[in-house]
Amino acid sequence: MKDILIEGHRILTTDDIADAVLAYARVLLERGTADIVEFPSIHDGSPTLCSLLIGGSGVMAVVDAPVALSAPVGGADLALAEIMRRAEALR
């Protein structure tokens, strides 16, 4: 699991999604545009859906989180595929 750190907030999600969100944010920044992505995350120990505006001038970091889940995060594969598809479409 990784935390996405943005605007003073921590968003816990899978390694692959966190890395894809960061990569997509970079592509959006290079193109001078922004987008909203949705992906599964964990908030206060419960699964939830995160909607995140990325690509503006905000600073984002992705760091390893000292958390391990015993079960897969539902919807992660679909969200990852969509984020990667959007990034690839702009390259």
PDB file of C-alpha atoms in Angstrom:
ATOM      1  CA  MET A   1       0.000   0.000   0.000  1.00  0.00           C
ATOM      2  CA  LYS A   2       1.049   3.573  -0.636  1.00  0.00           C
ATOM      3  CA  ASP A   3      -0.081   6.980   0.502  1.00  0.00           C
ATOM      4  CA  ILE A   4      -0.700   9.744  -1.986  1.00  0.00           C
ATOM      5  CA  LEU A   5       0.199  12.987  -0.215  1.00  0.00           C
ATOM      6  CA  ILE A   6      -1.517  16.055  -1.620  1.00  0.00           C
ATOM      7  CA  GLU A   7      -2.599  19.390  -0.163  1.00  0.00           C
ATOM      8  CA  GLY A   8      -1.995  18.164   3.402  1.00  0.00           C
ATOM      9  CA  HIS A   9      -4.035  14.983   2.940  1.00  0.00           C
ATOM     10  CA  ARG A  10      -3.033  11.315   2.882  1.00  0.00           C
ATOM     11  CA  ILE A  11      -4.873   8.959   0.546  1.00  0.00           C
ATOM     12  CA  LEU A  12      -4.150   5.274   1.113  1.00  0.00           C
ATOM     13  CA  THR A  13      -4.460   3.058  -1.968  1.00  0.00           C
ATOM     14  CA  THR A  14      -2.693   0.242  -3.772  1.00  0.00           C
ATOM     15  CA  ASP A  15       0.900   0.571  -4.954  1.00  0.00           C
ATOM     16  CA  ASP A  16      -0.107   0.324  -8.601  1.00  0.00           C
ATOM     17  CA  ILE A  17      -2.851   2.933  -8.366  1.00  0.00           C
ATOM     18  CA  ALA A  18      -0.669   5.389  -6.456  1.00  0.00           C
ATOM     19  CA  ASP A  19       2.098   5.046  -9.041  1.00  0.00           C
ATOM     20  CA  ALA A  20      -0.375   5.402 -11.935  1.00  0.00           C
ATOM     21  CA  VAL A  21      -1.991   8.502 -10.405  1.00  0.00           C
ATOM     22  CA  LEU A  22       1.427  10.127 -10.007  1.00  0.00           C
ATOM     23  CA  ALA A  23       2.427   9.250 -13.579  1.00  0.00           C
ATOM     24  CA  TYR A  24      -0.881  10.550 -14.949  1.00  0.00           C
ATOM     25  CA  ALA A  25      -0.543  13.774 -12.931  1.00  0.00           C
ATOM     26  CA  ARG A  26       2.847  14.301 -14.567  1.00  0.00           C
ATOM     27  CA  VAL A  27       1.389  13.846 -18.066  1.00  0.00           C
ATOM     28  CA  LEU A  28      -1.442  16.256 -17.256  1.00  0.00           C
ATOM     29  CA  LEU A  29       1.002  18.827 -15.881  1.00  0.00           C
ATOM     30  CA  GLU A  30       3.130  18.553 -19.036  1.00  0.00           C
ATOM     31  CA  ARG A  31      -0.002  19.124 -21.167  1.00  0.00           C
ATOM     32  CA  GLY A  32      -1.205  22.013 -19.008  1.00  0.00           C
ATOM     33  CA  THR A  33      -4.513  20.367 -18.201  1.00  0.00           C
ATOM     34  CA  ALA A  34      -6.252  18.638 -15.309  1.00  0.00           C
ATOM     35  CA  ASP A  35      -8.601  15.717 -14.757  1.00  0.00           C
ATOM     36  CA  ILE A  36     -10.537  14.000 -12.008  1.00  0.00           C
ATOM     37  CA  VAL A  37      -9.694  10.365 -11.356  1.00  0.00           C
ATOM     38  CA  GLU A  38     -11.627   7.943  -9.181  1.00  0.00           C
ATOM     39  CA  PHE A  39     -10.089   4.962  -7.460  1.00  0.00           C
ATOM     40  CA  PRO A  40     -10.603   2.782  -4.399  1.00  0.00           C
ATOM     41  CA  SER A  41      -8.884   3.869  -1.222  1.00  0.00           C
ATOM     42  CA  ILE A  42      -8.927   3.173   2.489  1.00  0.00           C
ATOM     43  CA  HIS A  43     -10.184   5.896   4.826  1.00  0.00           C
ATOM     44  CA  ASP A  44     -10.208   5.347   8.595  1.00  0.00           C
ATOM     45  CA  GLY A  45      -9.785   1.615   7.992  1.00  0.00           C
ATOM     46  CA  SER A  46     -12.780   1.290   5.672  1.00  0.00           C
ATOM     47  CA  PRO A  47     -12.835   0.937   1.882  1.00  0.00           C
ATOM     48  CA  THR A  48     -14.115   3.971   0.005  1.00  0.00           C
ATOM     49  CA  LEU A  49     -13.988   5.596  -3.411  1.00  0.00           C
ATOM     50  CA  CYS A  50     -11.693   8.588  -3.825  1.00  0.00           C
ATOM     51  CA  SER A  51     -12.237  11.296  -6.437  1.00  0.00           C
ATOM     52  CA  LEU A  52      -9.090  13.351  -6.915  1.00  0.00           C
ATOM     53  CA  LEU A  53      -8.419  16.393  -9.091  1.00  0.00           C
ATOM     54  CA  ILE A  54      -4.911  16.111 -10.524  1.00  0.00           C
ATOM     55  CA  GLY A  55      -2.733  17.936 -13.008  1.00  0.00           C
ATOM     56  CA  GLY A  56      -2.906  21.485 -11.741  1.00  0.00           C
ATOM     57  CA  SER A  57       0.003  23.197 -10.062  1.00  0.00           C
ATOM     58  CA  GLY A  58      -0.449  21.282  -6.798  1.00  0.00           C
ATOM     59  CA  VAL A  59       2.399  19.250  -5.379  1.00  0.00           C
ATOM     60  CA  MET A  60       1.871  15.506  -5.010  1.00  0.00           C
ATOM     61  CA  ALA A  61       4.029  12.783  -3.484  1.00  0.00           C
ATOM     62  CA  VAL A  62       3.651   9.020  -3.228  1.00  0.00           C
ATOM     63  CA  VAL A  63       5.205   7.203  -0.281  1.00  0.00           C
ATOM     64  CA  ASP A  64       5.194   3.638   0.996  1.00  0.00           C
ATOM     65  CA  ALA A  65       2.608   3.127   3.716  1.00  0.00           C
ATOM     66  CA  PRO A  66       3.277   0.733   6.590  1.00  0.00           C
ATOM     67  CA  VAL A  67      -0.052  -1.023   6.001  1.00  0.00           C
ATOM     68  CA  ALA A  68      -0.821  -4.449   4.606  1.00  0.00           C
ATOM     69  CA  LEU A  69      -4.294  -5.625   3.671  1.00  0.00           C
ATOM     70  CA  SER A  70      -5.352  -9.233   3.926  1.00  0.00           C
ATOM     71  CA  ALA A  71      -7.756  -8.958   0.975  1.00  0.00           C
ATOM     72  CA  PRO A  72      -7.526  -7.275  -2.429  1.00  0.00           C
ATOM     73  CA  VAL A  73      -8.949  -3.777  -2.785  1.00  0.00           C
ATOM     74  CA  GLY A  74     -12.210  -4.070  -4.730  1.00  0.00           C
ATOM     75  CA  GLY A  75     -12.281  -2.222  -8.036  1.00  0.00           C
ATOM     76  CA  ALA A  76      -8.553  -1.545  -8.060  1.00  0.00           C
ATOM     77  CA  ASP A  77      -7.904  -3.331 -11.358  1.00  0.00           C
ATOM     78  CA  LEU A  78     -10.607  -1.392 -13.215  1.00  0.00           C
ATOM     79  CA  ALA A  79      -9.522   1.950 -11.767  1.00  0.00           C
ATOM     80  CA  LEU A  80      -5.873   1.236 -12.611  1.00  0.00           C
ATOM     81  CA  ALA A  81      -6.727   0.331 -16.202  1.00  0.00           C
ATOM     82  CA  GLU A  82      -8.760   3.534 -16.642  1.00  0.00           C
ATOM     83  CA  ILE A  83      -6.042   5.798 -15.198  1.00  0.00           C
ATOM     84  CA  MET A  84      -3.411   4.149 -17.393  1.00  0.00           C
ATOM     85  CA  ARG A  85      -5.681   4.425 -20.459  1.00  0.00           C
ATOM     86  CA  ARG A  86      -6.173   8.146 -19.899  1.00  0.00           C
ATOM     87  CA  ALA A  87      -2.434   8.749 -19.449  1.00  0.00           C
ATOM     88  CA  GLU A  88      -1.603   6.781 -22.578  1.00  0.00           C
ATOM     89  CA  ALA A  89      -4.180   8.722 -24.603  1.00  0.00           C
ATOM     90  CA  LEU A  90      -2.298  11.964 -23.837  1.00  0.00           C
ATOM     91  CA  ARG A  91       1.164  10.662 -24.628  1.00  0.00           C
TER      92      ARG A  91
END
